[in-house]
Short mmCIF file of C-alpha atoms in Angstrom, two decimals:
data_model
loop_
_atom_site.label_atom_id
_atom_site.label_comp_id
_atom_site.label_asym_id
_atom_site.label_seq_id
_atom_site.Cartn_x
_atom_site.Cartn_y
_atom_site.Cartn_z
CA MET A 1 32.82 -38.87 33.95
CA SER A 2 34.30 -38.49 30.50
CA GLU A 3 35.64 -35.09 29.43
CA ARG A 4 33.82 -32.87 26.96
CA PRO A 5 35.34 -33.10 23.44
CA SER A 6 37.88 -30.36 22.81
CA SER A 7 36.07 -29.25 19.61
CA VAL A 8 33.03 -28.11 21.63
CA PRO A 9 33.47 -25.00 23.81
CA ALA A 10 32.86 -25.52 27.49
CA SER A 11 30.11 -22.91 27.41
CA ALA A 12 28.18 -24.50 24.51
CA PRO A 13 24.91 -26.10 25.66
CA SER A 14 24.03 -29.65 24.76
CA LEU A 15 20.91 -30.46 22.76
CA GLY A 16 19.02 -31.48 25.88
CA ASP A 17 20.09 -28.39 27.81
CA SER A 18 19.16 -26.17 24.90
CA LEU A 19 15.64 -27.53 24.70
CA VAL A 20 15.13 -26.86 28.40
CA GLN A 21 17.00 -23.59 28.87
CA GLY A 22 16.83 -22.07 25.39
CA TRP A 23 19.59 -21.75 22.84
CA GLY A 24 20.87 -18.49 24.25
CA GLY A 25 21.35 -19.84 27.77
CA PRO A 26 19.22 -20.10 30.92
CA ASP A 27 18.31 -16.38 30.75
CA ASP A 28 17.05 -16.56 27.18
CA ASP A 29 13.32 -17.26 26.81
CA GLN A 30 13.60 -18.41 23.21
CA ALA A 31 13.69 -22.20 23.49
CA LEU A 32 14.08 -22.76 19.79
CA PRO A 33 17.16 -23.43 17.68
CA PRO A 34 18.55 -20.55 15.67
CA PRO A 35 17.06 -20.26 12.16
CA GLU A 36 20.30 -21.23 10.47
CA TRP A 37 20.93 -24.33 12.68
CA GLY A 38 21.41 -27.45 10.63
CA ARG A 39 20.95 -25.65 7.30
CA PRO A 40 23.53 -24.64 4.73
CA GLU A 41 23.93 -20.91 4.24
CA ARG A 42 22.02 -19.54 1.25
CA SER A 43 22.23 -16.19 -0.37
CA ARG A 44 18.93 -14.37 -0.55
CA LYS A 45 20.17 -12.38 -3.48
CA THR A 46 20.92 -15.56 -5.43
CA ALA A 47 17.48 -16.99 -4.60
CA THR A 48 15.80 -13.78 -5.79
CA VAL A 49 17.72 -13.82 -9.07
CA TRP A 50 16.79 -17.45 -9.74
CA LEU A 51 13.15 -16.72 -8.88
CA PHE A 52 12.96 -13.92 -11.45
CA ALA A 53 14.76 -16.10 -14.01
CA LEU A 54 12.22 -18.89 -13.47
CA LEU A 55 9.33 -16.44 -13.77
CA ILE A 56 10.67 -15.09 -17.06
CA LEU A 57 11.08 -18.63 -18.43
CA VAL A 58 7.52 -19.55 -17.43
CA LEU A 59 6.11 -16.42 -19.06
CA ALA A 60 8.10 -17.02 -22.24
CA ALA A 61 7.00 -20.65 -22.41
CA GLY A 62 3.39 -19.70 -21.74
CA GLN A 63 3.45 -17.07 -24.44
CA ALA A 64 4.88 -19.51 -26.96
CA LEU A 65 2.45 -22.31 -26.10
CA LEU A 66 -0.75 -20.39 -25.46
CA ALA A 67 -0.54 -17.42 -27.81
CA GLY A 68 -3.41 -17.56 -30.24
CA ARG A 69 -5.54 -19.78 -28.03
CA PHE A 70 -6.90 -17.07 -25.74
CA THR A 71 -8.38 -14.66 -28.23
CA HIS A 72 -11.81 -14.22 -26.69
CA GLU A 73 -12.72 -10.53 -26.32
CA ALA A 74 -13.38 -10.84 -22.58
CA PHE A 75 -9.99 -12.39 -21.95
CA LEU A 76 -8.24 -9.79 -24.07
CA ALA A 77 -10.04 -7.03 -22.13
CA TRP A 78 -9.06 -8.68 -18.83
CA ALA A 79 -5.42 -8.96 -19.91
CA THR A 80 -5.39 -5.34 -21.08
CA VAL A 81 -6.79 -4.03 -17.78
CA PHE A 82 -4.46 -6.19 -15.70
CA THR A 83 -1.41 -5.11 -17.68
CA ALA A 84 -2.43 -1.45 -17.59
CA ILE A 85 -2.95 -1.42 -13.82
CA SER A 86 0.29 -3.27 -13.13
CA LEU A 87 2.48 -1.21 -15.45
CA GLN A 88 0.83 2.04 -14.40
CA ALA A 89 1.35 1.40 -10.70
CA LEU A 90 4.76 -0.30 -10.75
CA PRO A 91 6.93 2.83 -11.26
CA PHE A 92 5.20 4.59 -8.38
CA LEU A 93 5.48 1.48 -6.22
CA VAL A 94 9.23 1.37 -6.88
CA PHE A 95 9.48 5.07 -6.07
CA GLY A 96 7.59 4.59 -2.82
CA VAL A 97 9.68 1.58 -1.82
CA ALA A 98 12.90 3.48 -2.56
CA LEU A 99 11.72 6.48 -0.54
CA SER A 100 10.66 4.25 2.34
CA ALA A 101 14.05 2.49 2.30
CA ALA A 102 15.83 5.85 2.27
CA LEU A 103 13.79 7.01 5.26
CA THR A 104 14.67 3.81 7.11
CA ALA A 105 18.37 3.89 6.26
CA PHE A 106 19.37 7.54 6.31
CA VAL A 107 16.86 9.56 8.36
CA PRO A 108 17.33 9.13 12.12
CA ALA A 109 14.30 8.59 14.31
CA ARG A 110 15.01 11.79 16.25
CA PHE A 111 14.32 13.82 13.09
CA TRP A 112 10.71 12.63 12.99
CA GLN A 113 10.34 13.24 16.70
CA ARG A 114 11.22 16.90 16.07
CA ALA A 115 9.38 17.32 12.74
CA VAL A 116 6.05 15.75 13.70
CA PRO A 117 4.14 17.28 16.63
CA ARG A 118 3.62 14.97 19.58
CA ARG A 119 -0.08 15.77 19.97
CA ALA A 120 -2.23 13.78 17.56
CA SER A 121 -4.59 16.73 17.07
CA LEU A 122 -1.68 18.62 15.47
CA ALA A 123 0.32 15.72 14.00
CA VAL A 124 -2.58 14.48 11.87
CA PRO A 125 -3.26 17.72 9.92
CA VAL A 126 0.48 18.32 9.51
CA ALA A 127 0.82 14.82 8.00
CA GLY A 128 -2.20 15.46 5.79
CA LEU A 129 -0.86 18.72 4.41
CA SER A 130 2.58 17.17 3.87
CA GLY A 131 0.91 14.82 1.40
CA ALA A 132 0.61 17.81 -0.95
CA VAL A 133 4.40 17.84 -1.32
CA LEU A 134 5.15 14.28 -2.45
CA PRO A 135 4.21 13.40 -6.05
CA GLY A 136 3.14 9.78 -6.17
CA CYS A 137 0.15 7.46 -6.23
CA GLU A 138 -1.45 5.20 -3.65
CA CYS A 139 1.00 2.39 -4.41
CA ALA A 140 3.87 4.59 -3.27
CA SER A 141 2.10 5.86 -0.16
CA VAL A 142 1.77 2.44 1.52
CA PRO A 143 5.50 1.62 1.80
CA VAL A 144 6.26 5.24 2.71
CA ALA A 145 3.72 5.12 5.55
CA GLY A 146 5.25 1.85 6.72
CA GLY A 147 8.68 3.47 6.73
CA LEU A 148 7.38 6.40 8.78
CA ILE A 149 5.90 4.05 11.38
CA ARG A 150 9.20 2.18 11.58
CA ARG A 151 10.96 5.49 12.29
CA GLY A 152 8.69 6.28 15.22
CA VAL A 153 5.96 8.41 13.63
CA ALA A 154 2.57 7.90 15.28
CA PRO A 155 0.42 5.48 13.24
CA ALA A 156 -2.46 7.99 13.03
CA ALA A 157 -0.19 10.59 11.40
CA ALA A 158 1.41 8.03 9.05
CA LEU A 159 -2.02 6.75 7.98
CA THR A 160 -3.20 10.30 7.34
CA PHE A 161 -0.22 10.80 5.06
CA LEU A 162 -1.01 7.46 3.36
CA LEU A 163 -4.48 8.73 2.44
CA ALA A 164 -3.63 12.34 1.61
CA ALA A 165 -0.46 11.94 -0.48
CA PRO A 166 -2.02 10.21 -3.52
CA ALA A 167 -5.09 12.47 -3.49
CA ILE A 168 -3.79 16.03 -3.10
CA ASN A 169 -0.23 16.00 -4.44
CA PRO A 170 0.64 18.56 -7.17
CA VAL A 171 0.60 16.06 -10.03
CA VAL A 172 -2.94 14.95 -9.19
CA VAL A 173 -4.21 18.52 -8.81
CA VAL A 174 -2.73 19.58 -12.15
CA ALA A 175 -4.07 16.46 -13.86
CA THR A 176 -7.55 17.23 -12.52
CA VAL A 177 -7.39 20.81 -13.78
CA VAL A 178 -6.33 19.58 -17.23
CA ALA A 179 -9.02 16.89 -17.35
CA PHE A 180 -11.77 19.36 -16.35
CA PRO A 181 -10.75 22.53 -18.22
CA ASN A 182 -14.17 24.14 -17.84
CA GLN A 183 -14.61 23.12 -14.20
CA PRO A 184 -11.69 24.45 -12.13
CA GLU A 185 -13.85 24.02 -9.05
CA MET A 186 -13.53 20.23 -9.51
CA ALA A 187 -9.84 20.34 -8.58
CA LEU A 188 -10.61 22.50 -5.53
CA ALA A 189 -13.45 20.21 -4.45
CA ARG A 190 -11.21 17.17 -4.85
CA PHE A 191 -8.44 18.76 -2.77
CA LEU A 192 -10.76 19.84 0.06
CA ALA A 193 -12.80 16.62 0.22
CA SER A 194 -9.72 14.38 0.11
CA LEU A 195 -7.82 16.37 2.74
CA ALA A 196 -10.84 16.53 5.04
CA ALA A 197 -11.47 12.78 4.77
CA ALA A 198 -7.80 11.94 5.42
CA VAL A 199 -7.54 14.23 8.47
CA VAL A 200 -10.79 13.01 10.04
CA VAL A 201 -9.75 9.38 9.54
CA GLY A 202 -6.46 10.19 11.25
CA TRP A 203 -8.15 11.90 14.17
CA LEU A 204 -10.59 9.01 14.65
CA TRP A 205 -7.75 6.47 14.48
CA ALA A 206 -5.78 8.48 17.06
CA ALA A 207 -8.81 8.60 19.36
CA PHE A 208 -10.16 5.06 19.02
CA GLY A 209 -7.51 2.97 17.23
CA ARG A 210 -5.78 0.17 19.14
CA SER A 211 -2.19 -0.93 18.71
CA ASP A 212 -3.14 -4.58 18.13
CA TRP A 213 -5.25 -3.62 15.11
CA LEU A 214 -2.20 -2.61 13.11
CA ARG A 215 0.67 -5.01 12.55
CA PRO A 216 3.85 -2.92 12.80
CA PRO A 217 6.01 -3.08 9.67
CA ARG A 218 8.96 -5.33 10.39
CA THR A 219 12.60 -4.37 10.17
CA HIS A 220 14.47 -6.76 7.87
CA HIS A 221 18.06 -5.73 8.38
CA ASP A 222 20.91 -5.89 10.86
CA PRO A 223 20.71 -2.86 13.21
CA ASP A 224 24.50 -2.54 13.02
CA ALA A 225 24.65 -2.61 9.20
CA SER A 226 25.75 0.38 7.15
CA GLY A 227 23.23 2.81 5.73
CA TRP A 228 23.57 1.61 2.15
CA ARG A 229 23.22 -2.02 3.17
CA VAL A 230 20.07 -1.20 5.15
CA PHE A 231 18.74 0.69 2.11
CA ALA A 232 19.38 -2.24 -0.25
CA GLU A 233 17.93 -4.88 2.07
CA SER A 234 14.86 -2.82 2.92
CA MET A 235 14.16 -1.98 -0.70
CA ARG A 236 14.60 -5.58 -1.87
CA HIS A 237 12.28 -6.97 0.79
CA ASP A 238 9.57 -4.31 0.46
CA LEU A 239 9.59 -4.47 -3.34
CA MET A 240 9.16 -8.24 -3.43
CA HIS A 241 6.54 -8.13 -0.67
CA ALA A 242 4.46 -5.18 -1.90
CA GLY A 243 4.87 -6.17 -5.55
CA GLY A 244 3.18 -9.50 -4.91
CA PHE A 245 0.15 -7.85 -3.32
CA LEU A 246 0.03 -5.33 -6.15
CA ILE A 247 -0.33 -8.21 -8.62
CA VAL A 248 -3.10 -9.76 -6.50
CA GLY A 249 -4.97 -6.46 -6.42
CA ALA A 250 -4.53 -5.95 -10.16
CA LEU A 251 -5.89 -9.45 -10.83
CA ALA A 252 -8.99 -8.75 -8.74
CA ALA A 253 -9.54 -5.32 -10.31
CA ALA A 254 -9.22 -6.67 -13.85
CA SER A 255 -11.63 -9.51 -13.13
CA VAL A 256 -14.33 -7.24 -11.68
CA ASN A 257 -13.78 -4.71 -14.47
CA VAL A 258 -14.61 -7.31 -17.09
CA LEU A 259 -17.46 -9.00 -15.23
CA VAL A 260 -19.48 -5.84 -14.44
CA PRO A 261 -21.39 -4.75 -17.58
CA ARG A 262 -21.16 -1.08 -18.57
CA GLU A 263 -24.95 -1.01 -19.07
CA TRP A 264 -25.49 -1.60 -15.35
CA VAL A 265 -23.45 1.49 -14.59
CA THR A 266 -25.17 3.86 -17.00
CA ALA A 267 -28.61 2.66 -15.85
CA VAL A 268 -28.14 4.33 -12.44
CA ALA A 269 -26.63 7.60 -13.67
CA ASP A 270 -29.91 9.51 -13.33
CA THR A 271 -30.43 8.64 -9.65
CA PRO A 272 -28.54 11.18 -7.48
CA VAL A 273 -27.51 9.10 -4.46
CA VAL A 274 -27.24 5.80 -6.30
CA SER A 275 -25.10 7.38 -9.03
CA VAL A 276 -22.59 8.59 -6.43
CA LEU A 277 -22.43 5.13 -4.88
CA ALA A 278 -22.04 3.57 -8.33
CA MET A 279 -19.11 5.83 -9.21
CA ALA A 280 -17.51 5.10 -5.82
CA PHE A 281 -17.89 1.38 -6.53
CA LEU A 282 -16.27 1.84 -9.92
CA ALA A 283 -13.37 3.71 -8.32
CA VAL A 284 -12.78 0.80 -5.96
CA VAL A 285 -12.86 -1.94 -8.57
CA LEU A 286 -11.14 -0.15 -11.46
CA SER A 287 -8.11 0.69 -9.26
CA ILE A 288 -6.86 3.46 -11.54
CA CYS A 289 -3.74 5.36 -10.54
CA SER A 290 -4.58 8.75 -9.00
CA GLU A 291 -2.50 10.57 -11.60
CA ALA A 292 -4.78 9.25 -14.36
CA ASP A 293 -8.21 8.80 -12.78
CA ALA A 294 -9.42 12.34 -13.61
CA PHE A 295 -9.25 11.55 -17.34
CA VAL A 296 -11.37 8.45 -16.73
CA ALA A 297 -13.88 10.32 -14.56
CA VAL A 298 -14.51 13.03 -17.15
CA SER A 299 -15.44 10.33 -19.69
CA PHE A 300 -18.55 9.37 -17.65
CA THR A 301 -20.63 12.15 -19.16
CA GLU A 302 -23.92 10.64 -17.95
CA PHE A 303 -23.05 11.19 -14.28
CA SER A 304 -23.34 14.32 -12.16
CA ALA A 305 -20.36 16.38 -11.00
CA THR A 306 -20.79 15.09 -7.44
CA ALA A 307 -20.69 11.50 -8.66
CA LYS A 308 -17.48 12.23 -10.57
CA LEU A 309 -16.05 13.86 -7.44
CA ALA A 310 -16.80 10.68 -5.47
CA PHE A 311 -14.88 8.71 -8.10
CA LEU A 312 -11.87 11.03 -7.65
CA VAL A 313 -11.97 11.09 -3.83
CA VAL A 314 -12.67 7.41 -3.14
CA GLY A 315 -10.30 5.90 -5.70
CA PRO A 316 -6.94 7.08 -4.30
CA MET A 317 -7.93 6.00 -0.78
CA VAL A 318 -9.89 2.78 -1.32
CA ASP A 319 -9.33 0.43 -4.25
CA LEU A 320 -8.60 -3.25 -4.68
CA LYS A 321 -4.87 -3.03 -5.23
CA LEU A 322 -4.51 -0.59 -2.32
CA ILE A 323 -6.45 -2.94 -0.03
CA ALA A 324 -4.12 -5.76 -1.01
CA LEU A 325 -1.04 -3.61 -0.38
CA GLN A 326 -2.37 -2.49 3.01
CA ALA A 327 -3.13 -6.07 4.00
CA GLY A 328 0.39 -7.13 3.09
CA SER A 329 1.96 -4.29 5.04
CA PHE A 330 -0.28 -3.93 8.10
CA GLY A 331 -2.42 -7.10 8.23
CA TRP A 332 -6.04 -7.98 7.53
CA SER A 333 -7.11 -6.97 11.03
CA PHE A 334 -6.12 -3.44 10.08
CA VAL A 335 -7.87 -3.57 6.70
CA ARG A 336 -11.18 -4.76 8.19
CA ARG A 337 -11.38 -1.61 10.29
CA PHE A 338 -9.51 1.00 8.26
CA VAL A 339 -11.12 0.47 4.85
CA PRO A 340 -14.80 0.78 5.92
CA LEU A 341 -13.96 3.89 7.97
CA THR A 342 -12.13 5.47 5.05
CA LEU A 343 -14.85 4.57 2.56
CA ALA A 344 -17.60 6.05 4.74
CA LEU A 345 -15.76 9.34 5.25
CA THR A 346 -14.75 9.73 1.60
CA LEU A 347 -18.39 9.32 0.60
CA LEU A 348 -19.55 11.74 3.30
CA PHE A 349 -17.18 14.50 2.23
CA SER A 350 -17.88 13.85 -1.45
CA PHE A 351 -21.57 14.59 -0.78
CA LEU A 352 -20.82 17.61 1.43
CA ILE A 353 -18.13 19.29 -0.69
CA GLY A 354 -19.83 18.33 -3.96
CA GLY A 355 -23.13 19.81 -2.85
CA TRP A 356 -21.38 22.97 -1.73
CA LEU A 357 -19.00 23.66 -4.64
CA LEU A 358 -20.43 21.71 -7.57
#
């Protein structure tokens, strides 16, 4: 028998052995080659830079070639809505991604084990009330919730925070008071209805939710890396990932916004139940940032106060761009169950709190 070449370590498996035993040895159940096998090393940072450079070139070329051709009013309205949604949400998305990366990199898991109660009946309302502390919109809440789940927080509590933070934070409350100067009860009704819906969703998810319904957010860094490296890698990945779904949601929202005639909306304003459902539908498709939606709601003068409340409660918890972000972070199996539950409870508490206070 010929000797093994000196350049190959005695412990290195052959190709045939590797396919049978796995690349890590006979005790390793992963019978696949390592991802980098047979491929030259590539820098992800370099690829990201070139991707952005290519995107900028395509946009510049498209603007030069197509400017002046798309001047139809419907297209201009679509472009305006798409740009407004994207630019309005992007700063908050970056803030949420940065906060999520900081939680992943610098806050140890044992902190959350001490800060969040173990019992779901207590953890859910604590997470809901903590949403009143963080100023941000729904785009920021998704990556933050993913970061909390990665650090060991119970999914029910993290999802409660995801719903409550964009609806009851101080910026949103103040904006609602300013938008409705003669109706201070609107801000109180919004706070109570949003908090109640978020907490009940969390309790129901804790009681009936299954682990296979929610795809756990993945960790995209070396566990032995330094804190700053983990922060940079987590932020880069989450920003590219969530940013893509934000664009998809903005495209869908802009398209529906242009295709649904305003006359159809005003025609149902005089019907109590239908008007609430119509305003909830508008909140979903318009996908307005929670810091600005109160100023849009007050402009619908034909609708009742309860219908406007539904617009303010549903929008920060269920809209097209938020659905896209949730699907990208937690999977469509999660969205199919979580979104209908959230929509039903936001409508229920809009009717209950609106009928009581407004």
